Tab-separated table of C-alpha atoms in Angstrom:
chain	number	residue	atom	x	y	z
B	14	MET	CA	0.000	0.000	0.000
B	15	LYS	CA	1.201	3.456	-0.824
B	16	SER	CA	0.313	4.892	2.563
B	17	PHE	CA	2.413	2.585	4.739
B	18	GLY	CA	6.131	2.275	5.061
B	19	LYS	CA	6.225	-1.528	5.366
B	20	LYS	CA	4.614	-4.297	3.326
B	21	SER	CA	3.502	-7.534	4.916
B	22	PRO	CA	4.394	-10.889	3.343
B	23	TRP	CA	0.667	-11.357	2.737
B	24	SER	CA	0.497	-8.093	0.820
B	25	ALA	CA	3.393	-9.134	-1.420
B	26	LEU	CA	1.781	-12.519	-2.030
B	27	LYS	CA	-1.511	-10.875	-2.934
B	28	LYS	CA	0.189	-8.687	-5.512
B	29	ALA	CA	1.834	-11.705	-7.100
B	30	LEU	CA	-1.489	-13.546	-7.192
B	31	ALA	CA	-3.232	-10.498	-8.646
B	32	THR	CA	-0.647	-10.255	-11.439
B	33	THR	CA	-1.093	-13.929	-12.273
B	34	ALA	CA	-4.857	-13.657	-12.164
B	35	ALA	CA	-4.850	-10.588	-14.408
B	36	ALA	CA	-2.757	-12.395	-16.965
B	37	ALA	CA	-5.284	-15.226	-16.951
B	38	GLY	CA	-8.198	-12.806	-17.208
B	39	VAL	CA	-9.441	-13.605	-13.659
B	40	ALA	CA	-10.543	-10.906	-11.166
B	41	LEU	CA	-9.545	-11.321	-7.518
B	42	GLY	CA	-12.192	-9.522	-5.424
B	43	GLY	CA	-10.539	-6.811	-3.326
B	44	ALA	CA	-7.008	-7.816	-4.286
B	45	ALA	CA	-6.136	-4.397	-5.644
B	46	GLN	CA	-7.470	-1.061	-4.563
B	47	ALA	CA	-8.853	1.371	-7.106
B	48	ASP	CA	-6.804	4.541	-7.516
B	49	ASP	CA	-9.930	6.677	-7.097
B	50	THR	CA	-10.825	5.318	-3.637
B	51	ILE	CA	-9.567	6.006	-0.117
B	52	LYS	CA	-10.294	3.160	2.271
B	53	ILE	CA	-10.692	3.852	5.983
B	54	GLY	CA	-10.858	0.765	8.190
B	55	PHE	CA	-11.920	0.143	11.764
B	56	GLY	CA	-13.473	-2.261	14.218
B	57	MET	CA	-16.694	-1.171	15.918
B	58	ALA	CA	-18.889	-2.608	18.654
B	59	LEU	CA	-21.935	-3.781	16.695
B	60	THR	CA	-22.792	-6.547	19.165
B	61	GLY	CA	-22.048	-6.991	22.853
B	62	GLY	CA	-22.255	-4.536	25.728
B	63	LEU	CA	-21.100	-1.466	23.776
B	64	ALA	CA	-23.233	-2.121	20.692
B	65	GLY	CA	-25.760	0.610	21.466
B	66	ALA	CA	-23.039	3.235	21.262
B	67	GLY	CA	-21.067	1.510	18.524
B	68	LYS	CA	-24.011	1.265	16.129
B	69	GLY	CA	-24.778	4.943	16.641
B	70	ALA	CA	-21.153	5.867	16.007
B	71	LEU	CA	-21.199	3.861	12.773
B	72	ILE	CA	-24.265	5.739	11.515
B	73	ALA	CA	-22.523	9.055	12.251
B	74	MET	CA	-19.449	7.872	10.352
B	75	GLU	CA	-21.601	6.881	7.382
B	76	VAL	CA	-23.185	10.336	7.425
B	77	TRP	CA	-19.665	11.810	7.227
B	78	ARG	CA	-18.736	9.484	4.368
B	79	ASP	CA	-21.817	10.484	2.405
B	80	ASP	CA	-21.174	14.179	3.042
B	81	VAL	CA	-17.560	13.891	1.888
B	82	ASN	CA	-18.368	11.871	-1.203
B	83	ALA	CA	-21.178	14.247	-2.151
B	84	ARG	CA	-18.690	17.110	-2.253
B	85	GLY	CA	-16.256	15.145	-4.420
B	86	GLY	CA	-14.325	13.051	-1.891
B	87	ILE	CA	-10.848	13.668	-0.487
B	88	LEU	CA	-8.099	14.603	-2.961
B	89	GLY	CA	-10.633	13.822	-5.670
B	90	LYS	CA	-11.071	10.246	-4.391
B	91	GLN	CA	-14.266	8.696	-3.061
B	92	VAL	CA	-14.153	7.387	0.517
B	93	GLU	CA	-15.006	3.805	1.423
B	94	LEU	CA	-15.489	2.591	5.005
B	95	VAL	CA	-14.314	-0.951	5.726
B	96	TYR	CA	-15.309	-2.263	9.147
B	97	TYR	CA	-15.848	-5.349	11.262
B	98	ASP	CA	-17.756	-6.068	14.440
B	99	ASP	CA	-15.348	-6.179	17.387
B	100	GLN	CA	-18.171	-7.643	19.514
B	101	SER	CA	-17.257	-5.238	22.358
B	102	ASN	CA	-14.411	-7.704	23.001
B	103	PRO	CA	-10.815	-6.399	23.231
B	104	ALA	CA	-9.469	-9.821	22.216
B	105	THR	CA	-10.882	-9.392	18.689
B	106	VAL	CA	-9.123	-6.084	18.022
B	107	PRO	CA	-5.590	-7.146	16.968
B	108	GLY	CA	-6.979	-9.625	14.433
B	109	ILE	CA	-9.392	-7.084	12.980
B	110	TYR	CA	-6.728	-4.426	12.425
B	111	THR	CA	-4.245	-6.931	11.031
B	112	LYS	CA	-6.875	-8.050	8.524
B	113	LEU	CA	-7.764	-4.474	7.607
B	114	LEU	CA	-4.139	-3.629	6.892
B	115	ASP	CA	-2.832	-6.828	5.362
B	116	ILE	CA	-5.847	-8.248	3.538
B	117	ASP	CA	-8.222	-5.335	2.925
B	118	GLU	CA	-5.269	-2.990	2.385
B	119	VAL	CA	-6.993	0.067	3.785
B	120	ASP	CA	-5.242	3.414	3.505
B	121	PHE	CA	-6.074	4.619	7.006
B	122	VAL	CA	-7.457	3.164	10.202
B	123	VAL	CA	-9.384	4.764	13.040
B	124	SER	CA	-10.326	3.253	16.359
B	125	GLY	CA	-13.523	1.683	17.535
B	126	TYR	CA	-15.426	3.022	20.531
B	127	GLY	CA	-13.959	3.108	23.999
B	128	THR	CA	-10.793	2.700	26.032
B	129	ASN	CA	-10.936	-1.085	26.218
B	130	LEU	CA	-11.151	-1.424	22.415
B	131	ILE	CA	-8.545	1.227	21.566
B	132	ALA	CA	-5.663	-0.001	23.720
B	133	PRO	CA	-5.271	-3.429	22.025
B	134	ALA	CA	-4.807	-1.740	18.631
B	135	MET	CA	-2.021	0.577	19.750
B	136	PRO	CA	0.944	-1.828	19.349
B	137	ILE	CA	-0.051	-2.424	15.707
B	138	MET	CA	-0.274	1.307	15.019
B	139	MET	CA	3.113	1.922	16.596
B	140	GLN	CA	4.814	-0.942	14.783
B	141	ARG	CA	3.628	0.341	11.411
B	142	GLY	CA	3.898	4.073	12.091
B	143	LEU	CA	0.247	4.798	11.349
B	144	VAL	CA	-1.825	7.849	12.152
B	145	PHE	CA	-4.474	6.654	14.620
B	146	PRO	CA	-7.515	8.871	15.307
B	147	ALA	CA	-9.272	7.466	18.382
B	148	LEU	CA	-12.855	7.585	19.587
B	149	PHE	CA	-13.358	8.046	23.332
B	150	GLY	CA	-10.431	6.406	25.059
B	151	LEU	CA	-9.426	7.683	28.486
B	152	ALA	CA	-5.668	8.072	29.027
B	153	VAL	CA	-4.833	5.281	26.558
B	154	ASN	CA	-1.607	6.984	25.471
B	155	GLU	CA	-0.292	7.299	29.029
B	156	LYS	CA	1.347	3.898	28.679
B	157	PHE	CA	2.266	4.051	24.972
B	158	ASN	CA	3.479	7.647	24.379
B	159	TYR	CA	2.772	7.328	20.664
B	160	ASP	CA	3.094	10.565	18.720
B	161	ASN	CA	0.610	9.655	15.969
B	162	TYR	CA	-2.277	9.005	18.355
B	163	PHE	CA	-5.072	11.623	18.234
B	164	GLN	CA	-8.001	11.399	20.654
B	165	ILE	CA	-11.234	13.185	19.746
B	166	MET	CA	-12.700	12.936	23.251
B	167	PRO	CA	-12.106	16.365	24.863
B	168	ALA	CA	-10.495	15.026	28.041
B	169	GLY	CA	-7.558	17.418	27.966
B	170	PRO	CA	-3.753	17.191	28.103
B	171	GLU	CA	-3.799	15.421	31.496
B	172	PRO	CA	-6.697	13.078	30.819
B	173	MET	CA	-6.842	11.163	34.081
B	174	THR	CA	-7.217	14.279	36.203
B	175	ASP	CA	-8.773	16.564	33.579
B	176	TRP	CA	-11.608	14.048	33.262
B	177	SER	CA	-12.966	14.764	36.754
B	178	ARG	CA	-11.474	18.217	37.327
B	179	GLY	CA	-14.802	19.978	36.777
B	180	PHE	CA	-16.630	17.798	39.286
B	181	PHE	CA	-14.126	18.761	41.975
B	182	GLU	CA	-14.057	22.451	41.030
B	183	ILE	CA	-17.848	22.612	41.340
B	184	ALA	CA	-17.752	20.843	44.707
B	185	MET	CA	-14.968	22.971	46.190
B	186	ALA	CA	-16.703	26.205	45.150
B	187	GLN	CA	-19.619	25.493	47.508
B	188	ASP	CA	-19.944	26.877	51.023
B	189	PRO	CA	-18.955	25.043	53.104
B	190	ALA	CA	-16.454	23.201	50.944
B	191	PRO	CA	-16.555	19.412	51.235
B	192	LYS	CA	-14.074	17.613	53.444
B	193	SER	CA	-14.657	13.962	52.520
B	194	ILE	CA	-15.331	11.865	49.443
B	195	ALA	CA	-16.394	8.348	48.484
B	196	LEU	CA	-14.954	6.796	45.318
B	197	VAL	CA	-16.585	3.817	43.618
B	198	SER	CA	-15.663	2.354	40.240
B	199	ALA	CA	-16.089	-0.637	37.975
B	200	ASP	CA	-13.106	-2.979	37.802
B	201	ALA	CA	-12.357	-2.216	34.138
B	202	GLU	CA	-9.806	-0.030	32.368
B	203	PHE	CA	-11.819	3.143	31.743
B	204	ALA	CA	-13.311	3.195	35.225
B	205	ARG	CA	-9.977	2.442	36.869
B	206	ASN	CA	-8.366	5.318	34.978
B	207	ALA	CA	-11.176	7.701	35.931
B	208	ALA	CA	-11.000	6.648	39.583
B	209	THR	CA	-7.206	7.031	39.606
B	210	GLY	CA	-7.505	10.618	38.402
B	211	ALA	CA	-10.244	11.398	40.912
B	212	ARG	CA	-8.169	9.881	43.716
B	213	GLN	CA	-5.161	12.009	42.763
B	214	THR	CA	-7.265	15.174	42.744
B	215	ALA	CA	-8.909	14.307	46.059
B	216	ASP	CA	-5.488	13.806	47.654
B	217	LYS	CA	-4.244	17.095	46.229
B	218	LEU	CA	-7.259	18.938	47.639
B	219	GLY	CA	-6.829	17.337	51.049
B	220	LEU	CA	-10.180	15.522	50.916
B	221	GLU	CA	-10.502	12.536	53.218
B	222	ILE	CA	-11.307	9.430	51.198
B	223	VAL	CA	-13.761	7.564	53.415
B	224	TYR	CA	-14.711	4.914	50.838
B	225	ASP	CA	-12.644	3.694	47.877
B	226	GLU	CA	-13.810	0.445	46.326
B	227	SER	CA	-14.263	-1.155	42.918
B	228	TYR	CA	-16.938	-3.673	41.971
B	229	HIS	CA	-17.075	-6.558	39.516
B	230	PRO	CA	-18.407	-5.518	36.097
B	231	LYS	CA	-21.208	-8.103	36.382
B	232	THR	CA	-22.552	-6.641	39.627
B	233	ALA	CA	-26.352	-6.436	39.462
B	234	ASP	CA	-27.402	-5.172	42.908
B	235	PHE	CA	-25.833	-1.869	43.952
B	236	SER	CA	-27.832	-1.342	47.130
B	237	PRO	CA	-25.136	-2.892	49.363
B	238	ILE	CA	-22.559	-0.540	47.837
B	239	VAL	CA	-24.778	2.521	48.329
B	240	ASN	CA	-25.558	1.485	51.917
B	241	ALA	CA	-21.833	1.082	52.608
B	242	ILE	CA	-21.201	4.566	51.196
B	243	GLN	CA	-24.059	6.008	53.221
B	244	ALA	CA	-22.578	4.557	56.391
B	245	ARG	CA	-19.357	6.532	55.800
B	246	LYS	CA	-21.293	9.834	55.380
B	247	PRO	CA	-19.131	11.359	52.616
B	248	ASP	CA	-19.712	14.968	51.617
B	249	ILE	CA	-19.431	14.061	47.902
B	250	VAL	CA	-19.526	10.824	45.907
B	251	PHE	CA	-17.636	10.203	42.647
B	252	VAL	CA	-18.716	7.227	40.542
B	253	ALA	CA	-16.915	5.770	37.503
B	254	SER	CA	-19.247	3.275	35.868
B	255	TYR	CA	-20.397	1.709	32.606
B	256	PRO	CA	-23.987	1.950	31.295
B	257	PRO	CA	-25.607	-1.055	33.057
B	258	ASP	CA	-23.825	-0.168	36.312
B	259	SER	CA	-24.832	3.482	36.031
B	260	VAL	CA	-28.505	2.481	35.816
B	261	GLY	CA	-28.165	0.153	38.791
B	262	MET	CA	-26.333	2.784	40.806
B	263	VAL	CA	-28.910	5.523	40.149
B	264	LYS	CA	-31.775	3.199	41.081
B	265	ALA	CA	-29.999	2.125	44.274
B	266	VAL	CA	-29.223	5.709	45.245
B	267	ASN	CA	-32.890	6.653	44.866
B	268	GLU	CA	-34.086	3.573	46.754
B	269	VAL	CA	-31.659	4.054	49.636
B	270	GLY	CA	-32.052	7.837	49.702
B	271	LEU	CA	-28.350	8.677	49.632
B	272	LYS	CA	-27.503	11.754	51.704
B	273	THR	CA	-24.615	13.610	50.119
B	274	ARG	CA	-23.923	17.049	48.685
B	275	LEU	CA	-22.734	16.105	45.187
B	276	PHE	CA	-23.185	12.803	43.391
B	277	GLY	CA	-22.065	11.590	39.941
B	278	GLY	CA	-18.932	12.546	38.036
B	279	GLY	CA	-17.929	9.721	35.691
B	280	MET	CA	-21.035	7.674	34.942
B	281	VAL	CA	-21.143	6.389	31.356
B	282	GLY	CA	-24.611	5.786	29.969
B	283	LEU	CA	-26.553	8.583	31.624
B	284	GLN	CA	-26.038	10.460	28.340
B	285	PHE	CA	-27.881	7.795	26.291
B	286	ALA	CA	-31.498	8.455	25.296
B	287	SER	CA	-32.666	4.962	26.263
B	288	ILE	CA	-31.208	5.291	29.759
B	289	MET	CA	-32.379	8.865	30.296
B	290	THR	CA	-35.946	7.942	29.375
B	291	ALA	CA	-35.804	4.814	31.541
B	292	LEU	CA	-34.642	6.729	34.629
B	293	GLY	CA	-36.489	10.017	34.090
B	294	PRO	CA	-36.907	11.985	37.351
B	295	GLN	CA	-34.455	9.706	39.171
B	296	LEU	CA	-31.701	11.632	37.379
B	297	ASN	CA	-32.563	14.976	38.981
B	298	GLY	CA	-29.679	16.519	40.882
B	299	ILE	CA	-26.955	14.266	39.490
B	300	VAL	CA	-23.856	16.120	38.276
B	301	ASN	CA	-22.104	14.103	35.603
B	302	TYR	CA	-19.722	14.443	32.693
B	303	ASP	CA	-20.985	14.954	29.150
B	304	PHE	CA	-19.657	16.161	25.788
B	305	TRP	CA	-22.574	17.822	24.018
B	306	VAL	CA	-26.046	18.806	25.221
B	307	PRO	CA	-28.678	21.056	23.597
B	308	GLU	CA	-27.716	24.159	25.542
B	309	PRO	CA	-27.316	27.575	23.857
B	310	THR	CA	-23.614	27.791	24.706
B	311	LEU	CA	-22.789	24.705	22.600
B	312	LYS	CA	-24.240	25.617	19.211
B	313	PHE	CA	-21.108	24.859	17.187
B	314	GLU	CA	-21.224	25.417	13.444
B	315	GLY	CA	-22.594	22.367	11.670
B	316	VAL	CA	-23.589	20.344	14.721
B	317	GLU	CA	-27.329	20.839	14.384
B	318	GLU	CA	-27.203	20.113	10.652
B	319	PHE	CA	-25.317	16.899	11.402
B	320	LEU	CA	-27.823	15.871	14.084
B	321	VAL	CA	-30.728	16.280	11.662
B	322	LYS	CA	-28.992	13.917	9.213
B	323	TYR	CA	-28.055	11.462	11.944
B	324	GLN	CA	-31.547	11.362	13.412
B	325	LYS	CA	-33.062	10.673	10.011
B	326	ALA	CA	-30.530	7.910	9.308
B	327	ALA	CA	-31.071	6.390	12.779
B	328	GLU	CA	-34.828	5.954	12.439
B	329	GLY	CA	-35.932	2.384	13.041
B	330	LYS	CA	-32.407	1.070	13.639
B	331	GLY	CA	-32.620	0.559	17.380
B	332	VAL	CA	-29.927	3.124	18.192
B	333	ASP	CA	-29.942	6.346	20.181
B	334	PRO	CA	-32.508	8.433	18.273
B	335	ILE	CA	-31.096	11.851	19.222
B	336	GLY	CA	-27.354	11.152	19.089
B	337	TYR	CA	-26.039	13.949	21.307
B	338	TYR	CA	-23.247	12.142	23.156
B	339	LEU	CA	-20.913	10.106	20.967
B	340	GLN	CA	-22.206	10.727	17.466
B	341	PRO	CA	-20.960	14.303	16.848
B	342	TYR	CA	-17.477	13.180	17.890
B	343	ALA	CA	-17.600	10.110	15.635
B	344	TYR	CA	-18.275	12.532	12.783
B	345	ALA	CA	-15.615	14.967	14.029
B	346	TYR	CA	-12.671	12.552	14.281
B	347	LEU	CA	-13.167	11.742	10.616
B	348	GLN	CA	-13.401	15.467	9.858
B	349	VAL	CA	-9.960	15.878	11.446
B	350	LEU	CA	-8.474	13.114	9.308
B	351	ASP	CA	-10.171	14.527	6.204
B	352	GLN	CA	-8.803	18.036	6.807
B	353	ALA	CA	-5.293	16.744	7.471
B	354	ILE	CA	-5.186	14.693	4.263
B	355	ALA	CA	-6.580	17.578	2.232
B	356	ALA	CA	-4.214	20.162	3.756
B	357	THR	CA	-1.099	18.074	3.158
B	358	GLY	CA	-2.270	16.788	-0.220
B	359	SER	CA	-0.709	13.533	0.867
B	360	MET	CA	-1.423	9.944	1.845
B	361	ASP	CA	1.827	9.727	3.799
B	362	HIS	CA	1.208	8.980	7.477
B	363	ALA	CA	4.327	10.726	8.754
B	364	GLU	CA	3.419	13.939	6.949
B	365	ILE	CA	-0.237	13.783	7.994
B	366	GLY	CA	0.700	13.024	11.607
B	367	LYS	CA	2.995	16.050	11.761
B	368	TYR	CA	0.211	18.262	10.422
B	369	MET	CA	-2.285	16.912	12.952
B	370	ARG	CA	0.092	17.630	15.816
B	371	ASP	CA	0.462	21.279	14.772
B	372	ALA	CA	-2.864	22.344	13.247
B	373	GLU	CA	-6.245	23.482	14.527
B	374	PHE	CA	-9.330	21.838	13.044
B	375	ASP	CA	-12.867	23.092	12.504
B	376	THR	CA	-15.395	20.403	13.375
B	377	VAL	CA	-19.024	19.975	14.387
B	378	VAL	CA	-17.826	19.847	18.016
B	379	GLY	CA	-15.985	23.146	17.683
B	380	LYS	CA	-12.313	23.888	17.190
B	381	VAL	CA	-9.952	21.033	17.975
B	382	ARG	CA	-6.234	21.262	18.682
B	383	PHE	CA	-4.133	18.412	20.051
B	384	ALA	CA	-1.541	18.380	22.821
B	385	PRO	CA	1.763	16.511	22.252
B	386	ASN	CA	0.265	13.352	23.788
B	387	GLY	CA	-2.615	13.355	21.303
B	388	GLU	CA	-5.236	14.528	23.776
B	389	TRP	CA	-7.064	17.845	23.405
B	390	ALA	CA	-4.766	20.759	24.145
B	391	LYS	CA	-7.403	22.120	26.532
B	392	THR	CA	-10.023	20.140	28.426
B	393	ARG	CA	-13.676	20.509	27.564
B	394	VAL	CA	-15.178	17.704	29.597
B	395	LEU	CA	-18.525	19.183	30.519
B	396	GLN	CA	-20.105	18.763	33.903
B	397	VAL	CA	-23.863	18.976	33.569
B	398	GLN	CA	-26.672	18.682	36.091
B	399	TYR	CA	-30.015	17.032	35.409
B	400	GLN	CA	-32.705	19.455	36.474
B	401	GLY	CA	-36.490	19.753	36.417
B	402	ILE	CA	-37.176	16.329	34.900
B	403	GLU	CA	-40.787	15.369	35.574
B	404	ASP	CA	-41.422	12.532	33.121
B	405	ASN	CA	-39.761	9.846	31.001
B	406	GLU	CA	-40.482	11.335	27.581
B	407	LEU	CA	-37.686	11.560	25.030
B	408	ALA	CA	-38.699	15.105	24.109
B	409	THR	CA	-37.869	16.222	27.659
B	410	PHE	CA	-34.186	15.529	27.077
B	411	THR	CA	-34.060	17.509	23.851
B	412	LYS	CA	-35.061	20.693	25.662
B	413	GLN	CA	-32.794	23.415	26.954
B	414	GLY	CA	-32.473	23.403	30.738
B	415	THR	CA	-32.807	19.699	31.511
B	416	ARG	CA	-29.010	19.236	31.456
B	417	VAL	CA	-27.485	22.568	32.336
B	418	VAL	CA	-23.752	23.067	31.812
B	419	LEU	CA	-21.876	23.916	35.014
B	420	TYR	CA	-18.283	23.542	33.769
B	421	PRO	CA	-16.043	24.710	32.058
B	422	ALA	CA	-16.731	28.374	32.774
B	423	GLU	CA	-16.875	29.510	29.134
B	424	TRP	CA	-19.679	27.038	28.365
B	425	VAL	CA	-21.818	27.460	31.515
B	426	SER	CA	-25.555	27.652	30.799
B	427	GLY	CA	-27.163	27.473	34.264
B	428	GLU	CA	-26.702	27.282	38.013
B	429	LEU	CA	-26.136	24.324	40.327
B	430	ASN	CA	-29.026	22.962	42.399
B	431	TYR	CA	-27.307	22.052	45.672
B	432	PRO	CA	-27.034	19.872	47.678
B	433	TYR	CA	-27.909	16.603	45.952
B	434	ALA	CA	-29.682	15.284	49.073
B	435	GLN	CA	-32.411	17.912	48.570
């Protein structure tokens, strides 16, 4: 392939077979890539625990592909997406990316959704020197230090601590300031990373950690955990959880009647339409991270136009019908790659990677610039509070004011209802 520095033995064999087949007048399907096509390959969670998010991300990526091809493609070439179901299983990832590169001969690869599915692909990217745009991995590059890794999630240059920084800033701004905290997290990579950052910030602020436990990812009943937290009487509670756990935790907190001043922080899933409508008023008062909500401060150019297209494409497909959380970023990380290829006029990964490290990009999630570690140069992890929710209707969560932005300061759209216990 033109875009990579090294050829695999399989690639060389395929070329030899293609030459032989051509001489015999036989076509080998997919053996040679058309000059007028750019192939972008990836694995995506289309089944398994992350499928709800993965399927929505795929629709957003297909919207981007159609938009790009309608305008004439990239460098005059039409874009093709080549993808496989990673089954939400990290063990499938190395095989998928090896196949994409050596058999499908894609020009570029991007990651699937989530920390656990990005990390297993990193050694392959590093070995081959590939540009690797990533979709929502928390602190993946902390252990790899790879200079061609580019994360579209707006965690910030210090992702572990930037992730929860807003939660702590909101808490410490209250009068009286909290003195103690409970930390609870799933025993999985994303949640461990989030809890590590929260623990470091708590220590720095001098907060007493009165509860610090992780739970098995298959935990179904969270009432014992909430009762144990309640017994320690923490001023604030930070939770790092995955979608099923987040639902269980919110239900347990409402059943037990948790008494604390601030609750939430790092709960994945509370951003999803299906979960918001299932929990409804039980969400009120929770302060949690998010990336885009329909507040007036976040009307970036192109985002509403994209959402209209996404929502139309998502009809009847069993995915998030509004697509506020992940989908704009799935579109945006491909926008970044598109702009870098176009600006350099090149398919060379080294040249494109250098451009991505230095440039600023215009996307549907606003302007994006990367720090040297591939994270956003400045954090924009929102902290939002669920307010005034009285029913379980989807339309409620499309309205301004149901998830007000409390952090960062330049995006604030409302005021904190405090404390959570009330």
